[in-house]
PDB file of C-alpha atoms in Angstrom:
ATOM      1  CA  MET A   1      88.880 -52.700   3.281  1.00 97.00           C
ATOM      2  CA  LYS A   2      88.688 -56.107   1.612  1.00 98.00           C
ATOM      3  CA  ILE A   3      90.652 -58.837   3.382  1.00 98.00           C
ATOM      4  CA  LEU A   4      91.110 -62.229   1.722  1.00 98.00           C
ATOM      5  CA  LEU A   5      91.933 -64.960   4.246  1.00 98.00           C
ATOM      6  CA  ALA A   6      93.311 -68.226   2.863  1.00 96.00           C
ATOM      7  CA  PHE A   7      92.300 -70.910   5.360  1.00 95.00           C
ATOM      8  CA  ASP A   8      93.204 -74.612   5.338  1.00 91.00           C
ATOM      9  CA  GLY A   9      92.434 -75.593   8.929  1.00 90.00           C
ATOM     10  CA  SER A  10      96.098 -75.841   9.937  1.00 89.00           C
ATOM     11  CA  PRO A  11      97.421 -74.216  13.125  1.00 90.00           C
ATOM     12  CA  SER A  12      99.058 -71.491  11.034  1.00 91.00           C
ATOM     13  CA  SER A  13      95.797 -70.664   9.244  1.00 92.00           C
ATOM     14  CA  ASP A  14      94.010 -70.675  12.630  1.00 94.00           C
ATOM     15  CA  ALA A  15      96.577 -68.095  13.779  1.00 94.00           C
ATOM     16  CA  ALA A  16      95.958 -66.042  10.632  1.00 95.00           C
ATOM     17  CA  ALA A  17      92.188 -66.114  11.238  1.00 96.00           C
ATOM     18  CA  MET A  18      92.632 -65.036  14.866  1.00 96.00           C
ATOM     19  CA  GLU A  19      94.929 -62.223  13.752  1.00 96.00           C
ATOM     20  CA  VAL A  20      92.245 -60.918  11.398  1.00 97.00           C
ATOM     21  CA  CYS A  21      89.595 -61.251  14.144  1.00 96.00           C
ATOM     22  CA  ARG A  22      91.538 -59.337  16.776  1.00 95.00           C
ATOM     23  CA  ARG A  23      92.443 -56.278  14.720  1.00 95.00           C
ATOM     24  CA  PRO A  24      90.473 -53.060  14.516  1.00 95.00           C
ATOM     25  CA  TRP A  25      89.510 -52.660  10.852  1.00 96.00           C
ATOM     26  CA  PRO A  26      87.935 -49.628   9.200  1.00 96.00           C
ATOM     27  CA  PRO A  27      84.119 -49.567   9.246  1.00 96.00           C
ATOM     28  CA  GLY A  28      82.605 -51.517   6.381  1.00 96.00           C
ATOM     29  CA  SER A  29      85.548 -53.916   6.107  1.00 97.00           C
ATOM     30  CA  GLU A  30      84.871 -57.269   4.489  1.00 98.00           C
ATOM     31  CA  VAL A  31      86.582 -60.618   4.968  1.00 98.00           C
ATOM     32  CA  ARG A  32      86.419 -63.357   2.368  1.00 98.00           C
ATOM     33  CA  VAL A  33      87.561 -66.697   3.763  1.00 98.00           C
ATOM     34  CA  ILE A  34      88.615 -69.204   1.134  1.00 98.00           C
ATOM     35  CA  THR A  35      89.675 -72.815   1.230  1.00 96.00           C
ATOM     36  CA  VAL A  36      91.258 -74.375  -1.829  1.00 95.00           C
ATOM     37  CA  LEU A  37      90.899 -78.040  -2.675  1.00 91.00           C
ATOM     38  CA  SER A  38      93.882 -79.249  -4.655  1.00 84.00           C
ATOM     39  CA  PRO A  39      93.100 -81.342  -7.705  1.00 76.00           C
ATOM     40  CA  VAL A  40      93.503 -85.090  -7.279  1.00 68.00           C
ATOM     41  CA  GLU A  41      94.348 -87.341 -10.190  1.00 63.00           C
ATOM     42  CA  PRO A  42      91.436 -89.797 -10.610  1.00 60.00           C
ATOM     43  CA  ASN A  43      93.721 -92.388 -12.191  1.00 62.00           C
ATOM     44  CA  LEU A  44      95.553 -92.820  -8.896  1.00 56.00           C
ATOM     45  CA  LEU A  45      92.959 -95.441  -8.020  1.00 53.00           C
ATOM     46  CA  GLY A  46      92.634 -96.858 -11.502  1.00 56.00           C
ATOM     47  CA  GLY A  47      89.392 -95.059 -12.339  1.00 52.00           C
ATOM     48  CA  GLU A  48      87.249 -98.154 -12.997  1.00 57.00           C
ATOM     49  CA  GLY A  49      84.372 -99.809 -11.154  1.00 54.00           C
ATOM     50  CA  ASP A  50      84.738 -99.832  -7.374  1.00 57.00           C
ATOM     51  CA  GLN A  51      87.878 -97.735  -7.596  1.00 60.00           C
ATOM     52  CA  ALA A  52      85.959 -94.895  -9.268  1.00 61.00           C
ATOM     53  CA  THR A  53      83.339 -95.119  -6.522  1.00 76.00           C
ATOM     54  CA  ALA A  54      86.101 -94.982  -3.894  1.00 73.00           C
ATOM     55  CA  PHE A  55      87.609 -91.948  -5.605  1.00 71.00           C
ATOM     56  CA  ASP A  56      84.235 -90.163  -5.656  1.00 77.00           C
ATOM     57  CA  TYR A  57      83.778 -90.964  -1.967  1.00 81.00           C
ATOM     58  CA  ILE A  58      87.228 -89.564  -1.093  1.00 79.00           C
ATOM     59  CA  ILE A  59      86.525 -86.358  -3.010  1.00 81.00           C
ATOM     60  CA  SER A  60      83.096 -85.912  -1.423  1.00 86.00           C
ATOM     61  CA  ARG A  61      84.574 -86.411   2.078  1.00 88.00           C
ATOM     62  CA  GLN A  62      87.346 -83.925   1.304  1.00 88.00           C
ATOM     63  CA  GLU A  63      84.775 -81.356   0.166  1.00 92.00           C
ATOM     64  CA  ALA A  64      82.556 -81.971   3.213  1.00 93.00           C
ATOM     65  CA  ALA A  65      85.513 -81.496   5.574  1.00 92.00           C
ATOM     66  CA  ALA A  66      86.511 -78.272   3.814  1.00 93.00           C
ATOM     67  CA  ILE A  67      82.956 -76.909   4.073  1.00 95.00           C
ATOM     68  CA  GLU A  68      82.896 -77.769   7.792  1.00 95.00           C
ATOM     69  CA  ARG A  69      86.176 -75.856   8.259  1.00 94.00           C
ATOM     70  CA  LEU A  70      84.782 -72.844   6.399  1.00 95.00           C
ATOM     71  CA  ASP A  71      81.564 -72.901   8.434  1.00 96.00           C
ATOM     72  CA  ALA A  72      83.523 -73.128  11.698  1.00 96.00           C
ATOM     73  CA  VAL A  73      85.849 -70.235  10.912  1.00 96.00           C
ATOM     74  CA  THR A  74      82.934 -68.112   9.676  1.00 96.00           C
ATOM     75  CA  ALA A  75      81.079 -68.780  12.944  1.00 96.00           C
ATOM     76  CA  GLU A  76      84.235 -67.803  14.847  1.00 95.00           C
ATOM     77  CA  PHE A  77      84.268 -64.450  13.025  1.00 96.00           C
ATOM     78  CA  GLU A  78      80.602 -63.876  13.873  1.00 94.00           C
ATOM     79  CA  GLN A  79      81.434 -64.334  17.570  1.00 96.00           C
ATOM     80  CA  ARG A  80      84.798 -62.560  17.766  1.00 95.00           C
ATOM     81  CA  ALA A  81      84.428 -59.839  15.125  1.00 96.00           C
ATOM     82  CA  PRO A  82      80.713 -59.191  14.479  1.00 95.00           C
ATOM     83  CA  GLU A  83      81.509 -55.817  12.902  1.00 95.00           C
ATOM     84  CA  LEU A  84      83.135 -57.559   9.918  1.00 96.00           C
ATOM     85  CA  SER A  85      81.109 -58.686   6.941  1.00 97.00           C
ATOM     86  CA  VAL A  86      82.288 -62.266   6.290  1.00 97.00           C
ATOM     87  CA  THR A  87      81.734 -64.479   3.265  1.00 97.00           C
ATOM     88  CA  SER A  88      83.362 -67.779   2.387  1.00 96.00           C
ATOM     89  CA  ALA A  89      84.104 -69.818  -0.694  1.00 97.00           C
ATOM     90  CA  LEU A  90      85.370 -73.281  -1.491  1.00 96.00           C
ATOM     91  CA  LEU A  91      87.670 -73.121  -4.510  1.00 96.00           C
ATOM     92  CA  ALA A  92      89.444 -75.789  -6.520  1.00 93.00           C
ATOM     93  CA  GLY A  93      92.899 -75.733  -8.070  1.00 93.00           C
ATOM     94  CA  ARG A  94      96.480 -75.215  -7.044  1.00 92.00           C
ATOM     95  CA  PRO A  95      96.299 -73.212  -3.807  1.00 93.00           C
ATOM     96  CA  LYS A  96      98.702 -70.434  -4.775  1.00 94.00           C
ATOM     97  CA  ASP A  97      97.005 -69.935  -8.154  1.00 96.00           C
ATOM     98  CA  ALA A  98      93.487 -70.013  -6.681  1.00 97.00           C
ATOM     99  CA  ILE A  99      94.396 -67.505  -3.951  1.00 97.00           C
ATOM    100  CA  LEU A 100      95.945 -65.083  -6.426  1.00 98.00           C
ATOM    101  CA  THR A 101      93.059 -65.420  -8.883  1.00 98.00           C
ATOM    102  CA  GLU A 102      90.453 -64.855  -6.160  1.00 98.00           C
ATOM    103  CA  ALA A 103      92.333 -61.825  -4.811  1.00 98.00           C
ATOM    104  CA  GLU A 104      92.359 -60.296  -8.278  1.00 98.00           C
ATOM    105  CA  ARG A 105      88.728 -61.216  -9.040  1.00 98.00           C
ATOM    106  CA  TRP A 106      87.393 -59.963  -5.682  1.00 98.00           C
ATOM    107  CA  GLY A 107      89.573 -56.844  -5.560  1.00 98.00           C
ATOM    108  CA  ALA A 108      91.285 -57.691  -2.262  1.00 98.00           C
ATOM    109  CA  ASP A 109      93.247 -54.973  -0.487  1.00 98.00           C
ATOM    110  CA  LEU A 110      95.066 -57.500   1.700  1.00 98.00           C
ATOM    111  CA  ILE A 111      95.701 -61.234   1.572  1.00 98.00           C
ATOM    112  CA  VAL A 112      96.323 -62.984   4.896  1.00 97.00           C
ATOM    113  CA  VAL A 113      97.881 -66.457   4.872  1.00 95.00           C
ATOM    114  CA  GLY A 114      99.453 -68.684   7.479  1.00 91.00           C
ATOM    115  CA  ALA A 115     103.069 -69.829   7.272  1.00 86.00           C
ATOM    116  CA  HIS A 116     103.578 -73.517   7.861  1.00 72.00           C
ATOM    117  CA  GLY A 117     107.241 -72.938   8.743  1.00 54.00           C
ATOM    118  CA  TYR A 118     108.617 -75.800   6.671  1.00 53.00           C
ATOM    119  CA  GLY A 119     112.380 -76.158   6.527  1.00 50.00           C
ATOM    120  CA  MET A 120     114.391 -75.502   3.390  1.00 48.00           C
ATOM    121  CA  VAL A 121     114.188 -79.070   2.016  1.00 46.00           C
ATOM    122  CA  ARG A 122     110.422 -79.432   2.475  1.00 44.00           C
ATOM    123  CA  ARG A 123     109.884 -75.969   1.009  1.00 44.00           C
ATOM    124  CA  LEU A 124     111.946 -76.932  -2.058  1.00 47.00           C
ATOM    125  CA  LEU A 125     110.021 -80.182  -2.508  1.00 41.00           C
ATOM    126  CA  LEU A 126     106.535 -78.915  -1.680  1.00 41.00           C
ATOM    127  CA  GLY A 127     106.794 -75.282  -2.666  1.00 52.00           C
ATOM    128  CA  SER A 128     105.651 -72.426  -0.498  1.00 82.00           C
ATOM    129  CA  VAL A 129     102.153 -71.104  -1.028  1.00 89.00           C
ATOM    130  CA  SER A 130     102.768 -68.085   1.197  1.00 89.00           C
ATOM    131  CA  LEU A 131     105.985 -67.194  -0.662  1.00 87.00           C
ATOM    132  CA  ALA A 132     104.317 -67.507  -4.075  1.00 90.00           C
ATOM    133  CA  VAL A 133     101.397 -65.381  -2.913  1.00 94.00           C
ATOM    134  CA  ALA A 134     103.727 -62.734  -1.461  1.00 92.00           C
ATOM    135  CA  LEU A 135     105.751 -62.563  -4.690  1.00 92.00           C
ATOM    136  CA  HIS A 136     102.828 -62.406  -7.119  1.00 96.00           C
ATOM    137  CA  ALA A 137      99.887 -60.837  -5.266  1.00 96.00           C
ATOM    138  CA  PRO A 138      98.073 -57.825  -6.722  1.00 95.00           C
ATOM    139  CA  CYS A 139      97.864 -56.314  -3.208  1.00 97.00           C
ATOM    140  CA  SER A 140      99.557 -56.372   0.189  1.00 97.00           C
ATOM    141  CA  VAL A 141     100.152 -59.744   1.844  1.00 96.00           C
ATOM    142  CA  GLU A 142     100.489 -60.631   5.502  1.00 96.00           C
ATOM    143  CA  ILE A 143     102.025 -63.977   6.438  1.00 93.00           C
ATOM    144  CA  VAL A 144     101.146 -65.088   9.957  1.00 93.00           C
ATOM    145  CA  ARG A 145     103.176 -67.685  11.816  1.00 85.00           C
ATOM    146  CA  GLY A 146     101.363 -70.154  14.043  1.00 73.00           C
ATOM    147  CA  ALA A 147     102.214 -70.540  17.696  1.00 64.00           C
TER     148      ALA A 147
END
C-alpha cells in the first residue's frame, strides 16, 4: 500500500503522522512524507539590492526549516514503524495542488492529511487544503484531527 502523508509540522499533521505510525499496514507498505512550500512573491520586499538578499535569506531559512521537519518525521517513522519504507520530498507550489499532483504521480492508494480545524470564516478566507484534497484526490483520503 502506498500512503502519502502531507506534513507541515503543525499539531494536526503531527497527529496524522502518529496515526500512520500506529496502524498495522500490509507488508511492503510505503509512506511518502511531503512538505509543500508555498510560493512567495519576491516583489513583496521590492526585489532590489539588500531587499533581494533578504528575500533569498527568508526563502533559504524556510527551506531549511522544512527539511528539518521532514528529517524529524522520517526519523520518527524509523523508530515507531520500522516495517514501513519511508521516503520524503520537499515540494513547491500551492499545497492542495502539490499534494494532488504528487498523489497522482506517485500512485498513492491513500492520502493522509491533518485538519487544522479552522472555523467557517477562516476556512472561507484561507481555503481548506484537506477539503480540496478530499474532493479532488485520485484515491482515498483520511483527514486526521489534532488533539
